[in-house]
Structures are given as C-alpha cells and as structure tokens.
Coordinates of C-alpha atoms in Angstrom, one line a residue:
X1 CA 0.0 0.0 0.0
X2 CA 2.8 2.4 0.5
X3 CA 3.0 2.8 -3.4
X4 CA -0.7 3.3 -3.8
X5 CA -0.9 6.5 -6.0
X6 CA -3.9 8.3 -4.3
X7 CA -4.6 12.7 -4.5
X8 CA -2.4 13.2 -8.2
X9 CA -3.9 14.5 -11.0
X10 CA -4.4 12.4 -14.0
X11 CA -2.0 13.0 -17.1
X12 CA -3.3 16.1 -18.7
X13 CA -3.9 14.4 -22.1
X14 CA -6.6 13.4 -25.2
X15 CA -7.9 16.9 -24.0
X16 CA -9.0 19.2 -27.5
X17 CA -6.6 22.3 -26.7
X18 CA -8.7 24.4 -29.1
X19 CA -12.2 23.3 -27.9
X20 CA -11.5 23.9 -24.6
X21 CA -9.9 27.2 -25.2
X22 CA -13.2 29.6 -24.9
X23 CA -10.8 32.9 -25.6
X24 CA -8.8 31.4 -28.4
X25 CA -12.3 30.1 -29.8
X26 CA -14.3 33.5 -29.4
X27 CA -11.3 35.2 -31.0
X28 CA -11.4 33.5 -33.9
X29 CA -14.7 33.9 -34.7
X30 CA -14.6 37.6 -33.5
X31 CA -12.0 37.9 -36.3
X32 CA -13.5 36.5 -39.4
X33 CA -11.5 32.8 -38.7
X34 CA -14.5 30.9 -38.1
X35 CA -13.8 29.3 -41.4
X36 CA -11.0 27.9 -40.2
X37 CA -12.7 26.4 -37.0
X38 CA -12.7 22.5 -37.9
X39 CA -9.1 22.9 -39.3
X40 CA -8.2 24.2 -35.8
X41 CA -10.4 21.6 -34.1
X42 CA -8.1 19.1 -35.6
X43 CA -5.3 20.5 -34.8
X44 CA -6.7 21.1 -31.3
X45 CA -7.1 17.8 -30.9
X46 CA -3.5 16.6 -32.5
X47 CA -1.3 18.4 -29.8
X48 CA -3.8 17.4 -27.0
X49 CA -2.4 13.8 -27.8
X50 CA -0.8 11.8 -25.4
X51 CA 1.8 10.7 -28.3
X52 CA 2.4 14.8 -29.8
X53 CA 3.2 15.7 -25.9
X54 CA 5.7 13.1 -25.4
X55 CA 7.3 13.6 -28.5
X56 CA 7.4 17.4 -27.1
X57 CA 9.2 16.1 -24.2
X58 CA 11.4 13.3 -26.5
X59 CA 12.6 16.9 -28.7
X60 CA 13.5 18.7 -25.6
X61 CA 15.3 15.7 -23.1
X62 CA 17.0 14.5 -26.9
X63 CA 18.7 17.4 -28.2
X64 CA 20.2 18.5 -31.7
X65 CA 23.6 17.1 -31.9
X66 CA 25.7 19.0 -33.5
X67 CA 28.6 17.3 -36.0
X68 CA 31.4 19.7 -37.7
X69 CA 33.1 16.9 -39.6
X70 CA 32.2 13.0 -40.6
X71 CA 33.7 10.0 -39.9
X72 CA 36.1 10.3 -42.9
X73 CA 37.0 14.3 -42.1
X74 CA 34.7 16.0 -44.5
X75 CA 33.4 19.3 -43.2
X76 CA 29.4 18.9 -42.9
X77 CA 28.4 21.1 -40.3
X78 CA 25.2 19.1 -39.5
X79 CA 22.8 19.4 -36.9
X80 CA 20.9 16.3 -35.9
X81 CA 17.4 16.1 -34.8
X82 CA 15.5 13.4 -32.7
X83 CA 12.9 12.0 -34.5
X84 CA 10.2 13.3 -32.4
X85 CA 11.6 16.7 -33.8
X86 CA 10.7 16.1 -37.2
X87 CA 7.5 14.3 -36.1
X88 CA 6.5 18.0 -34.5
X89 CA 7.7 20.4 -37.1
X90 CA 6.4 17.6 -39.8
X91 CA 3.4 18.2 -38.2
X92 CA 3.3 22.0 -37.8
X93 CA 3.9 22.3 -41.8
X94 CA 1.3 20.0 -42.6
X95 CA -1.4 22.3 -41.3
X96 CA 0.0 25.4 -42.0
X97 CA 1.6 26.8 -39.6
X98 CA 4.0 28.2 -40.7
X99 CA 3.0 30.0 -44.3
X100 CA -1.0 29.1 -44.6
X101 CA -1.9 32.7 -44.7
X102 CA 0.4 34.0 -47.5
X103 CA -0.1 31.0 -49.4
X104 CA -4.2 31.1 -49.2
X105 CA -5.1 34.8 -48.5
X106 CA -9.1 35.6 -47.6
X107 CA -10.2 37.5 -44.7
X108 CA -9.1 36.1 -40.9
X109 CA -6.3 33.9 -42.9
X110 CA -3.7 35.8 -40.9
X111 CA -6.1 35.0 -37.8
X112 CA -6.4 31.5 -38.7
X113 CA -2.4 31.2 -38.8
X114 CA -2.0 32.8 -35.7
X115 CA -4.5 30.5 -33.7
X116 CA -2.7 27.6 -35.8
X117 CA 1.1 28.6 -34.5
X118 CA -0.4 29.0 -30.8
X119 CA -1.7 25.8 -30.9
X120 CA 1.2 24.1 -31.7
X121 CA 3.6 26.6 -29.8
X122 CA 1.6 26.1 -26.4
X123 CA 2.9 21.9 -26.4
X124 CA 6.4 22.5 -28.0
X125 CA 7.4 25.9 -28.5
X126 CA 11.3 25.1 -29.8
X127 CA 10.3 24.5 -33.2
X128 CA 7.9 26.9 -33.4
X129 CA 11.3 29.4 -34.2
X130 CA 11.8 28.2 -37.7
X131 CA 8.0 28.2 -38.1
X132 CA 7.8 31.9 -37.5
X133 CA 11.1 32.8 -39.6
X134 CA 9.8 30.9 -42.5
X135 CA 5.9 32.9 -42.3
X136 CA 8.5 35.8 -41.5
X137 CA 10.5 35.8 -44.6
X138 CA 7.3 36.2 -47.0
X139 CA 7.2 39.4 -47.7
X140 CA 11.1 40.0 -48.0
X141 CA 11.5 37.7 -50.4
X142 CA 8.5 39.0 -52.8
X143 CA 10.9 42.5 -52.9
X144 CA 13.1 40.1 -55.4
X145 CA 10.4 38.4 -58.0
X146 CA 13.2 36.1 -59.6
X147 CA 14.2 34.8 -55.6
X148 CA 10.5 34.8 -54.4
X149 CA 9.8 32.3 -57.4
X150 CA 12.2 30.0 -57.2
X151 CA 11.6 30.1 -52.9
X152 CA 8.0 31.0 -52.6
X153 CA 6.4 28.1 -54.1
X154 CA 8.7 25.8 -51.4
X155 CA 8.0 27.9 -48.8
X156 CA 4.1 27.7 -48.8
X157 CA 4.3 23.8 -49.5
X158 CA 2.7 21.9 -46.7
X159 CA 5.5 19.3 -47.2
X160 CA 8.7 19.1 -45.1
X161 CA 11.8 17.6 -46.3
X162 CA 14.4 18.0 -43.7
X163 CA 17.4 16.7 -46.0
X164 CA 19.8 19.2 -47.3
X165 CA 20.3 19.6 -50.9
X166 CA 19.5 21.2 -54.0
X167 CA 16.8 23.2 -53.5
X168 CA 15.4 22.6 -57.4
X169 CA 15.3 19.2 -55.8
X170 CA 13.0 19.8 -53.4
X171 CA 9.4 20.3 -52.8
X172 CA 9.5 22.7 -49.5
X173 CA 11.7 24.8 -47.7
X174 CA 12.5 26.2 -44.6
X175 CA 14.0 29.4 -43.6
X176 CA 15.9 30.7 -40.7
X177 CA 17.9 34.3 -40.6
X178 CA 21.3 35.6 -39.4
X179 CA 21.3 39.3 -38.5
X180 CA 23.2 39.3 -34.8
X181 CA 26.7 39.6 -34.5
X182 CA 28.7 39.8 -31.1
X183 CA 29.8 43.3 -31.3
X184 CA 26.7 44.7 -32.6
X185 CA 23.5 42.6 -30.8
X186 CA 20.5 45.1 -31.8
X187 CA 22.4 47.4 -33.4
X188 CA 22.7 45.9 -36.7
X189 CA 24.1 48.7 -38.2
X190 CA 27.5 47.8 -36.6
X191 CA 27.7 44.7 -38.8
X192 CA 30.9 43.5 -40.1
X193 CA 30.0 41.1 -41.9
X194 CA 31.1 42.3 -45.7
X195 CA 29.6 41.3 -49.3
X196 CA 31.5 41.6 -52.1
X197 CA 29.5 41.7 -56.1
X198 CA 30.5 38.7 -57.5
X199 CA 28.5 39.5 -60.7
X200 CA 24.9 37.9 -61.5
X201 CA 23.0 38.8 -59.0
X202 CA 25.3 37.2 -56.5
X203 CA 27.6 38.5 -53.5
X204 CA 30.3 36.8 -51.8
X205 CA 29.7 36.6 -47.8
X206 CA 32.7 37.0 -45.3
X207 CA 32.0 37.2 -41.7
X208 CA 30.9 35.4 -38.0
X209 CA 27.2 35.3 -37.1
X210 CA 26.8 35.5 -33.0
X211 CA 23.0 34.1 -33.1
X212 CA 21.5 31.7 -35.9
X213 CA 19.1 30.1 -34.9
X214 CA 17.5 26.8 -37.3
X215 CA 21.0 26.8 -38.5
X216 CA 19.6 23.2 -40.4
X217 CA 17.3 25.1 -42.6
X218 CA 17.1 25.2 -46.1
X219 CA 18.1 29.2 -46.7
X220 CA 18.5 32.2 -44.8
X221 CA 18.4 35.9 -44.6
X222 CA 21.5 37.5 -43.6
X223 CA 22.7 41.2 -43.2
X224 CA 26.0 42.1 -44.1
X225 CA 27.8 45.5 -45.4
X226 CA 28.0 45.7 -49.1
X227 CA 29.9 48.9 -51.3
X228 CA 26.7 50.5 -50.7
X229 CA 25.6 49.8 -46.9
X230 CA 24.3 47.4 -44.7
X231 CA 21.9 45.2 -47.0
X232 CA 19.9 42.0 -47.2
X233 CA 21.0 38.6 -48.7
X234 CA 19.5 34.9 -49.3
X235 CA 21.9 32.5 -48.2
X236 CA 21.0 29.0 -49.2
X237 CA 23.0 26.0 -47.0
X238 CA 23.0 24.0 -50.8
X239 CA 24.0 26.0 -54.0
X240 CA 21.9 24.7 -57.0
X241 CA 23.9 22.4 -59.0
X242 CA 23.4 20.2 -55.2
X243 CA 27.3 22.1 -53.9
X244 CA 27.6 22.9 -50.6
X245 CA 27.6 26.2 -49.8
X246 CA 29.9 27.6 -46.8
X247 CA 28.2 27.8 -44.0
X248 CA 30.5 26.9 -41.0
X249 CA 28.5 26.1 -38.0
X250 CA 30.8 26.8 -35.1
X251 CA 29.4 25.3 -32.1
X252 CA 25.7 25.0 -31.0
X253 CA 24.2 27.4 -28.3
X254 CA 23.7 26.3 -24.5
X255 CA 20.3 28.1 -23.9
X256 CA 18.4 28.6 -20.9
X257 CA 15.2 27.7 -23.0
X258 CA 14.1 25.0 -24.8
X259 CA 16.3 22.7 -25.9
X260 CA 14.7 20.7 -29.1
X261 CA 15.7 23.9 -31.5
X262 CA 19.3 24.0 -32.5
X263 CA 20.8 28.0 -32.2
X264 CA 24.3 28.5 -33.3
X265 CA 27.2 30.3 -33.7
X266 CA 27.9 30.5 -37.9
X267 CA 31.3 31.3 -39.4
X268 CA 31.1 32.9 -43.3
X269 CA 33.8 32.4 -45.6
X270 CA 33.3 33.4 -49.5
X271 CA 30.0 32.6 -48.9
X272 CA 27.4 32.8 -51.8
X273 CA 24.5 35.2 -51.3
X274 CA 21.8 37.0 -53.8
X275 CA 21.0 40.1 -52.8
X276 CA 17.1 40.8 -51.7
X277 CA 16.1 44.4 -52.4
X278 CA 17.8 47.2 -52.6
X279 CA 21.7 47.1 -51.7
X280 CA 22.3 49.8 -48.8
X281 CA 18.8 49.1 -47.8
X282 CA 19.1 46.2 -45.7
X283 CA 16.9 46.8 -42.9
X284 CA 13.9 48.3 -44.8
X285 CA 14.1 45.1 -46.6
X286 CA 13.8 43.0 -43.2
X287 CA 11.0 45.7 -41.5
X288 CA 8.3 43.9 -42.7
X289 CA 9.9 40.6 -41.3
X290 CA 10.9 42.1 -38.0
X291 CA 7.0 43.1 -37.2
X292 CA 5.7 39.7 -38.5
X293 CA 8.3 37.7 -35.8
X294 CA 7.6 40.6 -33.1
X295 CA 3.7 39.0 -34.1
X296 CA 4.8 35.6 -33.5
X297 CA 6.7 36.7 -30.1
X298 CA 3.0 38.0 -29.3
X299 CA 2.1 34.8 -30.1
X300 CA 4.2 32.5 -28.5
X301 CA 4.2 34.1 -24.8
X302 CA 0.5 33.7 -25.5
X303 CA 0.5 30.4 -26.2
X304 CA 2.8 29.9 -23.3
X305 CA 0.5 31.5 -20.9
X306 CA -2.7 29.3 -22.2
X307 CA -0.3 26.1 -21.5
X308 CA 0.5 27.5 -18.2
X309 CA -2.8 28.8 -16.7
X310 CA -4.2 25.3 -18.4
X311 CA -2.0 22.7 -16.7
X312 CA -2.5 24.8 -13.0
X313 CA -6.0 24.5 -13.6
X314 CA -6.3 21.2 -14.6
X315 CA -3.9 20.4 -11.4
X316 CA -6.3 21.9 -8.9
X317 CA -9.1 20.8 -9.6
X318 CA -7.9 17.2 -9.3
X319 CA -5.9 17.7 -6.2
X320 CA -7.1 17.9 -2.9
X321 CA -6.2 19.9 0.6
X322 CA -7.5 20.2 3.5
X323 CA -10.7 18.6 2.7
X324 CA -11.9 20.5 -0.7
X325 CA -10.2 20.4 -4.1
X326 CA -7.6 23.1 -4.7
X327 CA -9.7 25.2 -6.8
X328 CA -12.9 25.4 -4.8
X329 CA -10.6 27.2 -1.8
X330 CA -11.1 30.7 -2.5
X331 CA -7.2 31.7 -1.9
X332 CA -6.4 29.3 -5.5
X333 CA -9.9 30.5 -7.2
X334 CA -8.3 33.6 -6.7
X335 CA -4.7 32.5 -8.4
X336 CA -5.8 30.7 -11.3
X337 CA -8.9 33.6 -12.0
X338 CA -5.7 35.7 -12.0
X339 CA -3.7 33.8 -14.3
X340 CA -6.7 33.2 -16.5
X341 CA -7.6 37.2 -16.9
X342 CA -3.4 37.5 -17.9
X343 CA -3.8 34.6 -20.6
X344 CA -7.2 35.9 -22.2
X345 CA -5.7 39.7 -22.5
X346 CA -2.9 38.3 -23.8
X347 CA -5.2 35.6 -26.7
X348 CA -7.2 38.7 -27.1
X349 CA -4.9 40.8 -27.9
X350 CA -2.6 38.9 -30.3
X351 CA -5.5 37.8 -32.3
X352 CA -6.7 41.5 -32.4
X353 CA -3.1 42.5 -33.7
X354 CA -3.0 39.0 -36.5
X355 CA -6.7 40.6 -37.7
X356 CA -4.5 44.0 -38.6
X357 CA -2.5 41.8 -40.8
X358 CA -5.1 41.0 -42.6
X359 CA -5.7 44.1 -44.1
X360 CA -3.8 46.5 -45.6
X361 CA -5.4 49.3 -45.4
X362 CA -3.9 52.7 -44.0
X363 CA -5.8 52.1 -40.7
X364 CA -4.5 48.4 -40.2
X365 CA -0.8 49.7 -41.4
X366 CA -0.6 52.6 -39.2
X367 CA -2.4 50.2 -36.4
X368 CA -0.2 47.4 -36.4
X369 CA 3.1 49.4 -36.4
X370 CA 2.5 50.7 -33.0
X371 CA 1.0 48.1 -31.4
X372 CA 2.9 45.1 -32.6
X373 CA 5.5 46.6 -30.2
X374 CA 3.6 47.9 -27.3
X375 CA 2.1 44.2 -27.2
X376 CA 5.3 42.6 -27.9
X377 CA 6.8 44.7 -24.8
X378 CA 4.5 43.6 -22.5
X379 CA 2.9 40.6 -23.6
X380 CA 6.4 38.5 -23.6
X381 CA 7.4 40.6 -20.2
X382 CA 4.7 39.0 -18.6
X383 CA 5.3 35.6 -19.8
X384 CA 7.8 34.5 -17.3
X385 CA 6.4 35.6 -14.2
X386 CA 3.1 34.0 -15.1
X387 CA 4.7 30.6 -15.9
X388 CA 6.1 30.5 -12.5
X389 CA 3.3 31.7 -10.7
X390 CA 1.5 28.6 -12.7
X391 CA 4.4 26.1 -12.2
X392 CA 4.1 27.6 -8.1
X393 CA 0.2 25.7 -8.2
X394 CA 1.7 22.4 -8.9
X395 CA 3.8 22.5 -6.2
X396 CA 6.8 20.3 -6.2
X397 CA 5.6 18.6 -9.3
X398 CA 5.9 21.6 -10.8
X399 CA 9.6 22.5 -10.1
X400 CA 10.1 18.9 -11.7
X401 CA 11.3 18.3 -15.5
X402 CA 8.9 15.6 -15.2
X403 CA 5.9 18.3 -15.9
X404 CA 5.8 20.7 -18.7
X405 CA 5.8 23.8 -17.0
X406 CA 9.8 23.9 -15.5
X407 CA 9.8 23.5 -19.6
X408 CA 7.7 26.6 -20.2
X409 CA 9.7 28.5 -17.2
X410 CA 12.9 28.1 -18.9
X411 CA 11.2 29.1 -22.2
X412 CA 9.2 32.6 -22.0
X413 CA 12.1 35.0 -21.2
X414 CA 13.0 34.3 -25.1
X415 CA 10.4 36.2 -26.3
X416 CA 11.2 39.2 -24.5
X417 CA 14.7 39.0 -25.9
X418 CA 14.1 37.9 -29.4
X419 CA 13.3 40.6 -32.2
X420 CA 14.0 43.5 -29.6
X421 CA 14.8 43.3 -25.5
X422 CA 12.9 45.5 -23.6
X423 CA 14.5 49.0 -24.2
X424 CA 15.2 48.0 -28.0
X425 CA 11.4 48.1 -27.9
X426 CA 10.5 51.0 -26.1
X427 CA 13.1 53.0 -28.4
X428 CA 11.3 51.7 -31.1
X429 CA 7.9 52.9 -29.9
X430 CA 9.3 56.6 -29.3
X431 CA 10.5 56.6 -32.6
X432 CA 7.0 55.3 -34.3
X433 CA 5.7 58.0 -32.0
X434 CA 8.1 60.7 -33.8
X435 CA 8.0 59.5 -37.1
X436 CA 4.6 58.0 -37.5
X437 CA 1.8 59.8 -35.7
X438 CA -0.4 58.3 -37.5
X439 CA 0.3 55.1 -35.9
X440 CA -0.3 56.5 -32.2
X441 CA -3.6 57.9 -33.8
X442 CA -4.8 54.7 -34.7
X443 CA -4.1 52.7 -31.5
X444 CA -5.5 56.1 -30.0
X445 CA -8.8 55.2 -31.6
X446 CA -8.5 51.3 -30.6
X447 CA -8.7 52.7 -27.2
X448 CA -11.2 55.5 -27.3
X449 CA -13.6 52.9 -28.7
X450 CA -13.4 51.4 -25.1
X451 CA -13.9 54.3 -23.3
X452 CA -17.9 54.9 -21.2
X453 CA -17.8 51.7 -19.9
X454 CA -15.3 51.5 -16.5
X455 CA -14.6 55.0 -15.0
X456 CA -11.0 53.1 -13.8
X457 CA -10.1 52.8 -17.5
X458 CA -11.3 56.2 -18.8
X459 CA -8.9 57.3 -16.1
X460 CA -5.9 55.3 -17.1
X461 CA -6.8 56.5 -20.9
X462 CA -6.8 60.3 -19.8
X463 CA -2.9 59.6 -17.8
X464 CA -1.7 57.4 -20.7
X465 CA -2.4 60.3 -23.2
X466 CA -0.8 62.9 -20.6
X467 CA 2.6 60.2 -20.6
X468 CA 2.2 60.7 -24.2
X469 CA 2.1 64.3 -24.2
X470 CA 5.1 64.3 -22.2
X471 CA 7.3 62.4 -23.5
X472 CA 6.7 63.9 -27.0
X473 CA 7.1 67.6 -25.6
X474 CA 10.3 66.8 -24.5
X475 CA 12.3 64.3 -26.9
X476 CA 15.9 64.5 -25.2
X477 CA 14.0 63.6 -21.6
X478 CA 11.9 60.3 -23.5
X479 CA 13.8 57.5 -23.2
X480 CA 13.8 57.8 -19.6
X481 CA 9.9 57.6 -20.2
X482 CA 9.7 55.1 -22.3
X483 CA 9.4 52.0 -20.6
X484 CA 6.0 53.9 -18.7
X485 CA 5.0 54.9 -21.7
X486 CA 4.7 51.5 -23.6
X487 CA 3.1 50.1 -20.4
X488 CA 0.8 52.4 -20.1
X489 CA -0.1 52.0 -23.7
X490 CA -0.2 48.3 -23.3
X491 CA -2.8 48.2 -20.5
X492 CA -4.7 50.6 -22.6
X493 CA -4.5 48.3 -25.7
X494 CA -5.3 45.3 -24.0
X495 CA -8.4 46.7 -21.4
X496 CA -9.6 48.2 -25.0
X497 CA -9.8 44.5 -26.4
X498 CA -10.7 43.0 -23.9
X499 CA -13.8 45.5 -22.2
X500 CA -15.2 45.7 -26.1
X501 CA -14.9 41.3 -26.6
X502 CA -14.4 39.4 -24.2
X503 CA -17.1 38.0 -21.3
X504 CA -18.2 40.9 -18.6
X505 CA -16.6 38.9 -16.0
X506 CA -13.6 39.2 -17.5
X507 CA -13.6 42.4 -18.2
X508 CA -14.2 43.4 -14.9
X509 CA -11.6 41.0 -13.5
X510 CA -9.3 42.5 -16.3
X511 CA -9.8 46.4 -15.6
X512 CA -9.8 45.7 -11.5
X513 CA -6.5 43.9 -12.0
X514 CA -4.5 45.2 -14.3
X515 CA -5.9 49.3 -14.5
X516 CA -8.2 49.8 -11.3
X517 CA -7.1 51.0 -7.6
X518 CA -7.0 47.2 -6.5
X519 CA -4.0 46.5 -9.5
X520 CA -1.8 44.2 -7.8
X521 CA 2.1 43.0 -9.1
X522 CA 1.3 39.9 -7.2
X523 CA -1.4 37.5 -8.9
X524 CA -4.3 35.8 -7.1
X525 CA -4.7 39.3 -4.8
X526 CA -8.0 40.3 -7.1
X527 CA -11.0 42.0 -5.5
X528 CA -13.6 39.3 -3.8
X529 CA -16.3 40.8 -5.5
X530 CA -15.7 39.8 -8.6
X531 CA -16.6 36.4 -10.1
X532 CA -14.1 34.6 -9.3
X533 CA -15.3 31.6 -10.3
X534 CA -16.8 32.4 -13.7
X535 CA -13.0 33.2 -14.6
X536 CA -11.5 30.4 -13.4
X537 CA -13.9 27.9 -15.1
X538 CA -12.4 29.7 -18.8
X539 CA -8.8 28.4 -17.9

C-alpha cells in the first residue's frame, strides 16, 4: 500500500486544446477565422495527444547534436534532430503553420495562422522558431520576383523535407535568418559582416554570425555590409547544382530555454549570397519581417501562458487539501482567476493584432506598427512571471522536468529578448511616436472605442495620453519615459480588447486587476467581488 498513488492529478492528455480554449475560440470567430474552426479543431485535438506531448518532451530531453566533420574528415556542419523533432515540425507544416496565410489569403487567414502557430507553440514551442522565420520571410522575399519564385512556391508547401540539398530538388523549404553579431547585438548597423558583387545577382559573404538560430534550414536571410551599406542577402546551405555552400556552423548554443531547437554560432567564408532588395537598404528590406516575428513573439508568450494557466487548472481541480479540491478554496480561485484574466488579455490581444494583418489598409498599417510593439513589450514581459506563478500551483511537481511547465519557465524569457529586448522596444515605440503619428492615432482610436464603460479605464486613458504628451514635448528627456509609456499603452491596448470582446466577467476581472485602484504585481490578490469563479472555469 505504500506505493498506492492516491490525490495526483491524472495525465493532462486526449484533451482538444482548441475546444477547450473559450478565448482562443471566441477570437477567432470575433476575427473572421470561423472558417477555419474544424481545421483548428483538428489540430486542437493533434497536440492534446498523449503521443504529440511526449514527443514534445522526447525533442526537448534528446537534443540537436551538433557534427562539424564525418567520420572520414569532411566538413558537414550538420545538426541532428531526434525524430520526435521532425514528427512536431512535420506536423506544424502539414497544417499550415507556418506560411498558410500568405499561401491562401481571404479575410481572418492571418487569424487562422496565428491561432494555428499558438496551438502548436503552447505543447512544444522550440520548433515553433523556424515556423515563424519561414511565415516571417514572405514578404522579404516578394521584394526580389526572380528569388521569391524560385523560394515561394517551397515555402508555402505543406510538405517538409528535412534533407539538405538542391533546393530545385525539393518540394518545401524552410528558412531561418542571421542578422546578430557579437559586437553589434541590436544594433545591426555595426555589422561586419562584408559582401563583395560577385557578378549575377550574387555576392560573396565574409564574416561570423553570433546568433542563428535553425541553423539546419534550407536558406536564410543574412545582413551584411555591401559597397553601398548594410543590405539584405539569401543565403542558401546548398547551392543549386546540389554544392555545398559555406556555411560553417561553429558550435551549437547552450540556452536557458528549450532545448529541441538547435541556435548556433555561424562562421562565413566566401559565402554565396543574392541580394534581396535594394543594396544599402538592408533593414527596410527585413522591416516587414521584423513586425511579422515581433507578431509571433506576441504569439508565443500567448500560447505559453494558455499552457501554463491550463496545466495549473487542470492540477487543482484534481488535487485535494484540506478537505476541498484546490480550486474550490477561495485563496487558488483567486490564483488561477488571475492567471486566466493575464492569458485571455494576452489571446485577445494577439488575435486582435493578427486581424490588422489581414488588411492592408492605411488604418490596419498605421495600427499594427504601433501596437505590434507595445504588445510585444508587455505581452512577452509578462510571460515568465506567469509561468512561475503557474508552475508555483503544482507545487513540487511543478519544479520537476517531469511536468511541462519547469519547460515553459525556462522558455518565456526568449520572447522578451528575441526581435528587440525590452529598451530595443520601447526605443522603437518613441520613434514610431516621432516619425509616424499616425500610428499612435490609430491605436489612440483602438482605445477610445473602449472608453464609457469602467470610470478606472477612462482614467488610465486620460494619464496614458498625458505620458504621451510628455514624453513627446520633450524628446531629449523620453527614453527615460519610455518604458512607462509602452506600459501604459499596453494596458490601454489590452483593457480596450478585452472591455469591447471578451465576457463581462472578464472584463471586470481585467480592468480591477491590471488598471483599477486594486491593480496588484502579485497574482491571485484580485478584489472578492468579482466572479471569481466564472474566470477560473475559462482556464
């Protein structure tokens, strides 16, 4: 009898993660993706599989491998993958997503991506990097007809072929980039990496790559300085013809984070590259790629904070304490209500700022610029202190490898460092404010539409637009600001979407929380008049 396992939770499995996602669900149809809901249902019901979450675990305990040379001394530079790798990115391709929305455009398809990458990102979020830098790449590459139809056609294929070779071989393709370099970081202008015109379209590449990550993908983009400035290359592993192309992987990266994606360190040496876009213009080539991975950043702490919120629920209300199930005792209602309202703001929100990709309208453009940031700020800031606060319910299972959400600890800081840390962001915000006013005008309306219904948000709208004021009467004294000025915009953002669509309960939880007197840093200290309970049975 002493073995007798008695007061555990039952594996978390066979559950449809879409289904049972009411925020997620109400999104999509909110934002024209209804379409798209049995496609999601399926996929739902795929990475709620006992089998897709332990090859999630198999990807993450059985890391890439990383081989410089084989057995008989030629250079290969490969990266080996556990099966259950493949089986997940295999998987992720086959339903689209990674490119489904450029590839079949109607209204909601960037929606119907976005719930699609969450889905999958909320099990296994390590492959989930390539995913986003292939979508990512799209609208780079259609700068440079003659690359984007040779590479386009491979990109949108639902196929995956992991084998390097010729790409006129293949049917797909997957892309990863190299921008970072260790004296530079964010500051990509201080490249050193040089091209040199080698004469049809194509540039020879010399220089050392601090941060690659999917350095097994088919092609890349990579920034380097050419005769005319800092510009934009694709860099395929396998020249056509089926020669290798050099593209020395130094060593592998020991990350905090998940472990199933391989990041590396990549030496360049007369490597060939065709230019994409203008020469000199490098980074207006990738801007369009930077705010569709800042997206995906929205995306994954989102996803992140649904697996989180979803494993402490499902936790207490199978566990028992002191004679009641954890989630009936009104200190935990409290927690998981808490964690819930952080989750929906965040699904809310992301989906809100996929349905301005789907138009490109002035409105949406100027819309998305701003707010793509401001949610990528504070959305992945969020992340980490929510997973532990989650991973905290399980109690020492949680602080266990054996449970997914040590996993998902380890893995939300990334987010708030990829595509911009925190002040990269915030710098980037002052200077949309500057440049493109337009942009703070259109979020500006996002809000206002909000505004009649909670006399705590009206009040947090009227000092967010006074920060505003501020910091753009007084440029030289901004940066100091900016960090209370993209939060303040955030919260703003968010109690927008979320007062105007989702449940009254949660809007009141959300706006008491997060904006009113009662805003606590601490989660689970939420006013007792609230309904608790009507939160806590969405997570």
């Amino acid at each position: 009898m002493t073995h007798e396992v008695i007061n555990q939770a039952p594996p978390r499995v066979d559950l449809n993660e879409y289904l049972i996602n009411p925020a997620l669900t109400e999104a999509v149809k909110r934002y024209d993706a209804q379409w798209a809901a049995d496609h999601l249902s399926e996929v739902g019901s795929l990475v709620g599989r006992a089998d897709f979450q332990r090859d999630a675990e198999l990807a993450n305990t059985n890391p890439p491998v990383f081989s410089s040379h084989d057995r008989w001394g030629n250079r290969v530079d490969a990266v080996d993958f556990h099966p259950a790798y493949h089986r997940i990115i295999g998987a992720a391709v086959a339903h689209g997503a990674h490119t489904s929305c450029w590839a079949d455009p109607r209204p909601g398809a960037h929606v119907a991506r976005a719930a699609t990458f969450m889905l999958f990102a909320q099990v296994e979020p390590g492959h989930a990097c390539p995913m986003s830098m292939t979508h990512a790449v799209v609208p780079s590459l259609r700068l440079q007809p003659e690359l984007a139809d040779v590479w386009l056609p491979r990109v949108y294929s639902r196929a995956y072929d992991p084998e390097l070779r010729d790409p006129a071989t293949k049917p797909s393709a997957i892309f990863g980039m190299a921008m970072t370099e260790k004296q530079g970081g964010s500051d990509v202008r201080a490249n050193t990496t040089h091209a040199v015109d080698a004469g049809a379209g194509t540039y020879r590449l010399t220089g050392h790559k601090w941060f690659c990550s999917a350095p097994q993908s088919d092609a890349f983009l990579v920034l380097a300085q050419a005769p005319g400035g800092l510009s934009c290359f694709l860099v395929p592993r396998v020249l056509p013809g089926g020669t290798r192309n050099v593209f020395r992987i130094q060593r592998l990266k020991d990350k905090l984070g998940n472990r199933s994606n391989a990041s590396s360190e990549i030496e360049l040496d007369g490597t060939v590259g065709w230019l994409v876009g203008e020469e000199g213009r490098g980074v207006r080539t990738i801007i369009e790629m930077v705010g569709q991975t800042r997206l995906d950043c929205v995306l994954g702490s989102a996803a992140g904070m649904r697996q989180a919120v979803a494993e402490a629920a499902w936790h207490t209300r199978h566990r028992s304490a002191f004679g009641a199930l954890l989630i009936d005792q009104p200190a935990m209602t409290a927690v998981i209500a808490d964690l819930q309202l952080e989750a929906e703001a965040a699904t809310w929100t992301a989906l809100r700022l996929a349905a301005a990709y789907d138009s490109d309208d002035d409105e949406s453009i100027a819309f998305r610029r701003l707010a793509t940031a401001v949610a990528k700020y504070w959305v992945c800031k969020r992340g980490p202190n929510h997973a532990y606060e989650a991973l905290e319910c399980l109690g020492g299972n949680g602080y266990t490898e054996a449970f997914p959400l040590a996993r998902r600890y380890r893995e939300q800081p990334v987010m708030a460092i990829w595509e911009g840390s925190g002040n990269v962001i915030a710098l980037d915000v002052l200077r949309a404010m500057a440049r493109e006013p337009q942009s703070v005008e259109a979020v500006d309306r996002e809000i206002t539409s909000a505004l009649g219904a909670y006399a705590a948000f009206d009040a947090h709208v009227a000092a967010t637009r006074a920060l505003l004021a501020r910091a753009a009467a007084d440029p030289a004294a901004a940066p100091a600001l900016a960090r209370r000025v993209v939060e303040a915009l955030a919260l703003a953002l968010q109690g927008a979407v979320v007062i105007r669509e989702a449940p009254t309960a949660v809007a009141d939880g959300f706006v008491s929380a997060r904006i009113g007197d009662d805003r606590s840093l601490e989660y689970g200290a939420l006013d007792p008049a609230l309904d608790l309970a009507a939160i806590a049975a969405r997570a």
